[in-house]
Every structure is written in structure tokens, then in C-alpha cells.
Coordinates of C-alpha atoms and ligand atoms in Angstrom, one line a residue:
M258 CA 271.0 28.7 22.9
T259 CA 269.2 25.9 20.0
Q260 CA 270.0 25.8 16.6
D261 CA 266.2 26.6 15.8
C262 CA 264.9 29.0 18.5
I263 CA 264.2 32.6 17.1
F264 CA 265.3 34.8 19.6
C265 CA 268.9 32.2 20.3
R266 CA 268.3 33.6 16.4
V267 CA 268.6 37.0 16.7
A268 CA 270.8 36.7 19.6
R269 CA 273.0 34.7 17.4
G270 CA 273.4 38.7 15.2
E271 CA 271.8 36.4 11.9
T272 CA 268.7 38.0 12.1
D273 CA 268.0 42.1 10.2
S274 CA 266.8 42.6 14.2
E275 CA 266.5 46.1 14.8
V276 CA 268.8 46.1 17.6
L277 CA 269.0 49.1 20.1
H278 CA 271.2 47.2 22.8
Q279 CA 273.6 43.8 23.6
D280 CA 276.0 43.5 26.3
E281 CA 277.2 40.1 27.6
H282 CA 273.5 39.0 28.8
V283 CA 271.1 40.6 26.6
V284 CA 270.5 42.1 23.5
A285 CA 267.1 44.5 22.7
F286 CA 265.3 44.9 19.8
R287 CA 262.5 45.8 18.6
D288 CA 258.8 43.6 18.0
I289 CA 258.7 42.7 14.4
A290 CA 254.3 43.2 15.3
P291 CA 254.4 46.4 17.5
Q292 CA 251.6 46.8 20.1
A293 CA 252.7 50.4 21.2
P294 CA 254.5 52.8 18.8
H295 CA 257.3 52.1 21.0
H296 CA 257.7 48.5 21.0
V297 CA 260.9 46.4 22.0
L298 CA 261.7 42.9 23.5
I299 CA 264.5 42.1 26.1
I300 CA 265.9 38.6 25.7
P301 CA 268.8 36.8 28.0
R302 CA 271.3 35.6 25.4
R303 CA 271.4 31.9 27.5
H304 CA 268.1 29.8 25.9
I305 CA 265.8 29.9 29.1
A306 CA 261.9 29.2 27.8
T307 CA 260.0 30.1 30.2
L308 CA 259.3 32.3 33.5
D309 CA 258.5 29.1 34.9
E310 CA 262.4 28.2 34.4
L311 CA 263.9 30.8 35.9
G312 CA 265.8 29.8 39.2
P313 CA 267.0 31.7 42.4
E314 CA 270.7 31.5 40.9
D315 CA 268.4 33.4 37.3
A316 CA 267.8 36.3 40.2
P317 CA 270.7 38.7 38.7
L318 CA 269.9 38.2 35.1
A319 CA 266.1 38.7 35.4
G320 CA 267.6 42.1 37.3
H321 CA 269.5 43.2 34.7
M322 CA 266.9 42.6 31.9
I323 CA 264.4 45.2 34.2
H324 CA 266.7 47.6 34.4
T325 CA 267.8 47.2 31.0
A326 CA 263.8 48.4 29.8
A327 CA 264.1 50.1 31.9
R328 CA 267.4 53.0 30.8
L329 CA 265.8 52.1 27.0
A330 CA 262.4 53.9 28.1
R331 CA 264.5 56.6 29.5
D332 CA 266.7 56.9 26.0
L333 CA 264.2 55.8 23.9
G334 CA 262.4 59.5 25.8
V335 CA 259.4 57.7 27.2
A336 CA 260.2 57.2 31.5
G337 CA 258.4 60.5 32.0
E338 CA 255.1 60.1 30.3
G339 CA 255.4 56.0 30.9
Y340 CA 255.0 52.9 29.8
R341 CA 254.4 49.2 30.1
L342 CA 256.3 45.9 31.5
V343 CA 255.1 42.8 30.4
F344 CA 256.8 38.5 30.5
N345 CA 254.0 36.3 29.4
C346 CA 254.5 33.1 30.6
N347 CA 253.1 30.1 29.2
R348 CA 248.9 29.2 27.4
H349 CA 246.9 31.0 29.5
G350 CA 249.8 34.2 29.5
G351 CA 249.9 34.1 25.6
Q352 CA 253.6 33.5 25.0
T353 CA 254.2 32.1 21.6
V354 CA 257.9 32.2 21.1
F355 CA 259.3 30.5 24.3
H356 CA 262.5 31.3 24.2
L357 CA 262.4 34.1 28.1
H358 CA 261.6 38.0 26.7
L359 CA 260.2 42.2 28.3
H360 CA 258.1 43.6 26.1
L361 CA 258.8 47.6 27.3
L362 CA 255.5 48.8 25.8
A363 CA 255.7 52.5 25.1
G364 CA 254.0 55.9 23.3
R365 CA 250.5 55.7 24.0
P366 CA 248.3 54.3 27.0
M367 CA 247.8 51.8 28.6
H368 CA 244.8 49.8 29.1
W369 CA 244.1 47.9 32.7
P370 CA 242.7 44.9 33.7
P371 CA 244.3 43.9 29.9
G372 CA 242.8 40.8 27.5
Ligands
AMP678 P1 254.5 36.2 23.6 O1 253.8 36.1 23.0 O2 254.8 37.0 24.6 O3 255.9 35.5 22.9 O4 255.5 37.4 22.2 C1 255.9 37.0 21.0 C2 256.7 38.8 20.8 O5 257.6 37.9 19.6 C3 255.4 39.2 20.0 O6 255.0 40.2 20.5 C4 256.4 39.0 17.9 O7 255.7 40.1 17.9 C5 257.8 38.9 18.1 N1 258.6 38.5 17.3 C6 258.4 36.7 16.9 N2 258.7 37.0 16.2 C7 260.2 37.5 15.7 C8 260.9 38.6 15.2 N3 262.0 37.7 14.7 N4 262.1 39.1 15.3 C9 261.1 40.0 16.1 N5 259.7 40.4 17.3 C10 259.6 38.8 17.6

């Protein structure tokens, strides 16, 4: 954990984020600037800056993040209509917060290709 990382602060419960799920490994909370009717971020509690830092030992954690997102989509009632999961990595990926996070976007049709 780092002192000044905003998502580490969320993971420590130091913000007024709307948390939808938390367990030993991950926290899921609503995005502060939602890009869809449902916009949830799933983060690892451990500070990992980018997807580029993941090692093979992190595969269970990454799988848990994806499984958590899929379960939340079902709980939110959007799984049937569908949703999008996104990891933005570094500058060309559009990453702005350097603590790994998985976006769950749902509640409207998504377009392809993305911008
Ligand atoms: P990215 O561009 O992939 O790094 O996404 C970062 C996301 O974090 C953006 O969608 C922001 O709106 C969101 N965000 C930044 N700060 C907060 C916060 N304190 N609580 C919830 N979401 C945040």
C-alpha cells in the first residue's frame, strides 16, 4: 500500500466511496465520474500500478477481479443485457490512476471500436 494512492485509500476505507463488494483481496466501488448507468471499479487491495506489472503469480488475483465483476453484473441485474470490462494500461491505454483497476460498464449499449 502507498500512503498517497487514491485507490489504496479506498481500499483502506478512508474515502466515502460507495463500496459494492469487498473481501480479503479486492474492493469494488462506484466510479466517481460514471461513463454509463453502472460504472464500477474493481481493484486489488495490494498496490499494483499497472497491468504491465502483473506476474504469473498474480493470475489468481486477476481471475478473482474478473469473477467479481461478472458476479456484480449479475447482482446489478445487467448480465443478461450485457456489459463491458476494461483494463486501461499506461498512456496509450488511457490510464489515469496508477493502481490496477478493472472497469465494469453497463446499463447502455457500448460501441466498438472504443475511442
Ligand atoms: P483510468 O482512466 O482507467 O485510470 O480510470 C480511472 C478511473 O478512476 C476514472 O474512471 C475516474 O473517474 C475514477 N476515479 C478517480 N478517482 C476516483 C475516486 N476517488 N473514486 C472513484 N472513482 C475514481
